[in-house]
Coordinates of C-alpha atoms and ligand atoms in Angstrom, one line a residue:
M19 CA -77.4 7.1 -23.4
E20 CA -73.7 6.6 -23.5
R21 CA -71.6 6.8 -20.3
A22 CA -74.2 9.0 -18.6
V23 CA -74.1 10.8 -15.2
V24 CA -76.9 12.4 -13.3
I25 CA -76.1 15.9 -11.9
I26 CA -78.5 17.3 -9.4
V27 CA -78.1 21.1 -9.2
D28 CA -78.8 23.1 -6.0
M29 CA -81.6 21.0 -4.5
L30 CA -80.7 22.6 -1.2
T31 CA -82.8 23.7 1.7
D32 CA -82.3 27.4 0.9
F33 CA -83.6 26.9 -2.7
V34 CA -86.5 24.7 -1.8
T35 CA -87.8 26.0 1.5
G36 CA -85.4 28.7 2.7
A37 CA -83.9 32.0 1.8
L38 CA -84.3 31.7 -2.0
R39 CA -87.4 29.5 -1.9
A40 CA -89.0 28.6 -5.2
D41 CA -92.4 27.1 -4.5
R42 CA -92.3 25.5 -8.0
S43 CA -89.4 23.3 -6.9
N44 CA -91.7 21.1 -4.8
K45 CA -93.1 19.3 -7.9
I46 CA -89.6 18.1 -9.1
I47 CA -88.7 16.4 -5.8
Q48 CA -90.4 13.1 -6.4
P49 CA -89.3 12.8 -10.1
L50 CA -85.7 13.6 -9.1
R51 CA -86.0 11.0 -6.3
K52 CA -87.0 8.4 -8.9
L53 CA -84.2 9.5 -11.2
V54 CA -81.4 9.2 -8.6
E55 CA -82.7 5.9 -7.3
A56 CA -82.9 4.4 -10.9
A57 CA -79.4 5.8 -11.6
R58 CA -77.9 4.2 -8.6
K59 CA -79.6 0.9 -9.4
N60 CA -78.2 0.9 -12.9
G61 CA -74.7 2.0 -12.1
V62 CA -75.1 5.6 -13.4
P63 CA -73.1 8.0 -11.2
V64 CA -75.0 10.6 -9.2
I65 CA -73.4 13.9 -8.6
F66 CA -74.7 16.7 -6.4
S67 CA -73.6 20.1 -7.7
N68 CA -74.2 22.3 -4.6
D69 CA -73.8 26.0 -3.9
A70 CA -71.5 26.3 -0.9
H71 CA -70.9 30.0 -0.5
Y72 CA -68.7 32.2 1.6
P73 CA -70.5 35.2 2.8
G74 CA -68.4 37.5 0.6
D75 CA -68.9 35.7 -2.6
F76 CA -69.8 38.0 -5.5
E77 CA -73.2 36.7 -6.2
V78 CA -74.1 36.7 -2.5
V79 CA -73.1 40.3 -2.1
H80 CA -74.1 41.7 -5.4
K81 CA -77.1 39.7 -6.5
W82 CA -79.0 37.3 -4.3
G83 CA -78.2 38.0 -0.7
E84 CA -77.3 35.3 1.8
H85 CA -78.1 31.8 0.6
A86 CA -76.5 28.4 0.8
I87 CA -73.7 29.5 3.0
K88 CA -71.2 26.7 3.3
G89 CA -71.7 24.7 6.5
T90 CA -75.2 26.0 7.3
P91 CA -78.4 24.0 7.1
G92 CA -79.5 26.1 4.1
A93 CA -76.6 24.6 2.1
E94 CA -77.7 21.0 2.7
V95 CA -79.4 18.8 0.1
I96 CA -83.1 18.5 1.0
P97 CA -83.9 15.4 3.1
E98 CA -85.9 13.8 0.3
L99 CA -82.8 13.6 -1.9
Q100 CA -80.1 12.9 0.6
P101 CA -76.8 11.8 -1.1
Q102 CA -75.9 8.2 -0.4
E103 CA -72.8 6.2 -0.3
G104 CA -71.2 6.2 -3.7
D105 CA -72.7 9.5 -4.8
F106 CA -70.4 12.5 -5.4
I107 CA -70.8 16.0 -4.0
V108 CA -69.1 18.9 -5.8
E109 CA -69.4 22.3 -4.2
K110 CA -69.6 25.4 -6.4
R111 CA -69.5 29.1 -5.6
T112 CA -71.5 30.5 -8.5
Y113 CA -73.9 29.4 -11.2
S114 CA -71.9 26.9 -13.2
G115 CA -71.1 23.5 -11.6
F116 CA -67.8 23.6 -13.6
Y117 CA -66.5 27.0 -12.6
E118 CA -63.4 26.5 -10.4
T119 CA -64.7 23.2 -9.1
G120 CA -63.6 19.6 -9.3
L121 CA -66.5 18.6 -11.6
E122 CA -64.5 18.3 -14.8
P123 CA -61.7 16.0 -13.5
L124 CA -64.5 13.9 -11.8
L125 CA -66.4 13.5 -15.1
R126 CA -63.1 12.5 -16.8
S127 CA -62.3 9.9 -14.1
L128 CA -65.6 8.0 -14.4
Y129 CA -66.3 4.9 -16.4
D130 CA -62.9 3.5 -15.5
G131 CA -61.1 6.6 -16.8
E132 CA -62.9 6.6 -20.1
G133 CA -65.0 9.6 -18.8
A134 CA -68.6 10.5 -18.9
K135 CA -70.2 11.5 -22.3
T136 CA -73.7 12.4 -21.4
V137 CA -74.8 14.7 -18.6
I138 CA -78.4 14.5 -17.3
L139 CA -79.1 17.7 -15.4
G140 CA -81.9 18.1 -12.9
G141 CA -82.6 20.6 -10.2
L142 CA -82.7 24.4 -9.9
H143 CA -83.0 26.7 -11.8
T144 CA -83.7 25.9 -15.4
N145 CA -82.7 29.4 -16.5
I146 CA -79.8 30.0 -14.1
C147 CA -77.5 27.3 -12.7
V148 CA -78.8 24.5 -15.0
R149 CA -78.3 26.8 -17.9
H150 CA -74.8 27.9 -16.9
T151 CA -73.7 24.4 -16.1
S152 CA -75.1 23.3 -19.5
A153 CA -73.1 26.0 -21.2
D154 CA -69.9 24.7 -19.6
A155 CA -70.9 21.1 -20.4
F156 CA -71.5 22.1 -24.0
F157 CA -68.1 23.8 -24.3
R158 CA -66.5 20.6 -23.2
G159 CA -68.3 18.4 -25.6
Y160 CA -70.8 16.6 -23.4
K161 CA -74.2 15.6 -24.7
I162 CA -76.8 17.3 -22.5
V163 CA -80.1 15.7 -21.4
I164 CA -82.7 17.6 -19.4
P165 CA -85.9 16.0 -17.9
E166 CA -88.4 18.8 -18.1
D167 CA -90.2 17.4 -15.1
G168 CA -86.9 17.4 -13.2
V169 CA -85.9 21.1 -13.5
E170 CA -87.7 24.2 -12.3
A171 CA -87.4 28.0 -11.8
F172 CA -89.0 30.8 -9.9
T173 CA -91.7 31.3 -12.5
K174 CA -93.3 29.3 -15.3
E175 CA -92.0 31.8 -17.8
A176 CA -88.5 31.5 -16.6
H177 CA -88.7 27.8 -16.6
E178 CA -90.1 27.6 -20.2
A179 CA -87.6 30.2 -21.5
G180 CA -84.8 28.3 -19.9
L181 CA -85.8 25.0 -21.5
K182 CA -86.1 26.6 -24.9
Y183 CA -82.7 28.2 -24.6
L184 CA -81.1 24.9 -23.5
Q185 CA -82.6 23.1 -26.5
E186 CA -81.8 25.8 -29.1
I187 CA -78.4 26.8 -28.0
Y188 CA -76.8 23.7 -26.4
N189 CA -78.8 21.1 -28.4
A190 CA -80.0 19.7 -25.1
E191 CA -82.4 16.7 -25.4
I192 CA -85.5 17.8 -23.5
T193 CA -87.2 14.7 -22.2
H194 CA -88.9 13.2 -19.0
V195 CA -87.6 11.3 -16.0
D196 CA -89.5 8.2 -17.0
E197 CA -88.0 8.1 -20.4
I198 CA -84.5 8.5 -19.0
I199 CA -85.2 5.6 -16.6
E200 CA -86.4 3.4 -19.4
K201 CA -83.1 4.1 -21.2
F202 CA -81.1 3.2 -18.1
E203 CA -82.8 -0.1 -17.9
K204 CA -82.3 -1.1 -21.6
Ligands
ZN3 ZN1 -75.5 30.9 -5.2

């Protein structure tokens, strides 16, 4: 995997145990923990792409209600995945981690300015923020890798449909956390 980064999407208190809780998110916590630990150990940058809403944001008012309001406990990364020194946190205000955020210049600055080439996406939700972030990554020419044991959604159907779409439309490589870690270590 050439010049890879790991992007962890919305593993925030409100999405795991709070306002927009998805019970299925519990099973991806340990795999994601393994993934970020292996990434750090192998010099692969770790980026947290986090909702940080203002109360008047369109998707808050018109779709989901209050969640991940900037500065509240609901907008914090869950304790099991706490960002560490050297990780990056990029706040977003709607589904895509690229939309009006600093993610794109960050990706270009990595690897001594050569830029990232491969984005490994984990987190929530397979069919919403992971999908929209993948769309923007695809538009910009990044290779997309998705560990299917590292993304989830509100329902099994939504998760599976999300994976299928990522693979068919963005040519995402659907794989597993352990296989990604093996490639880091090669
Ligand atoms: Zn949101």
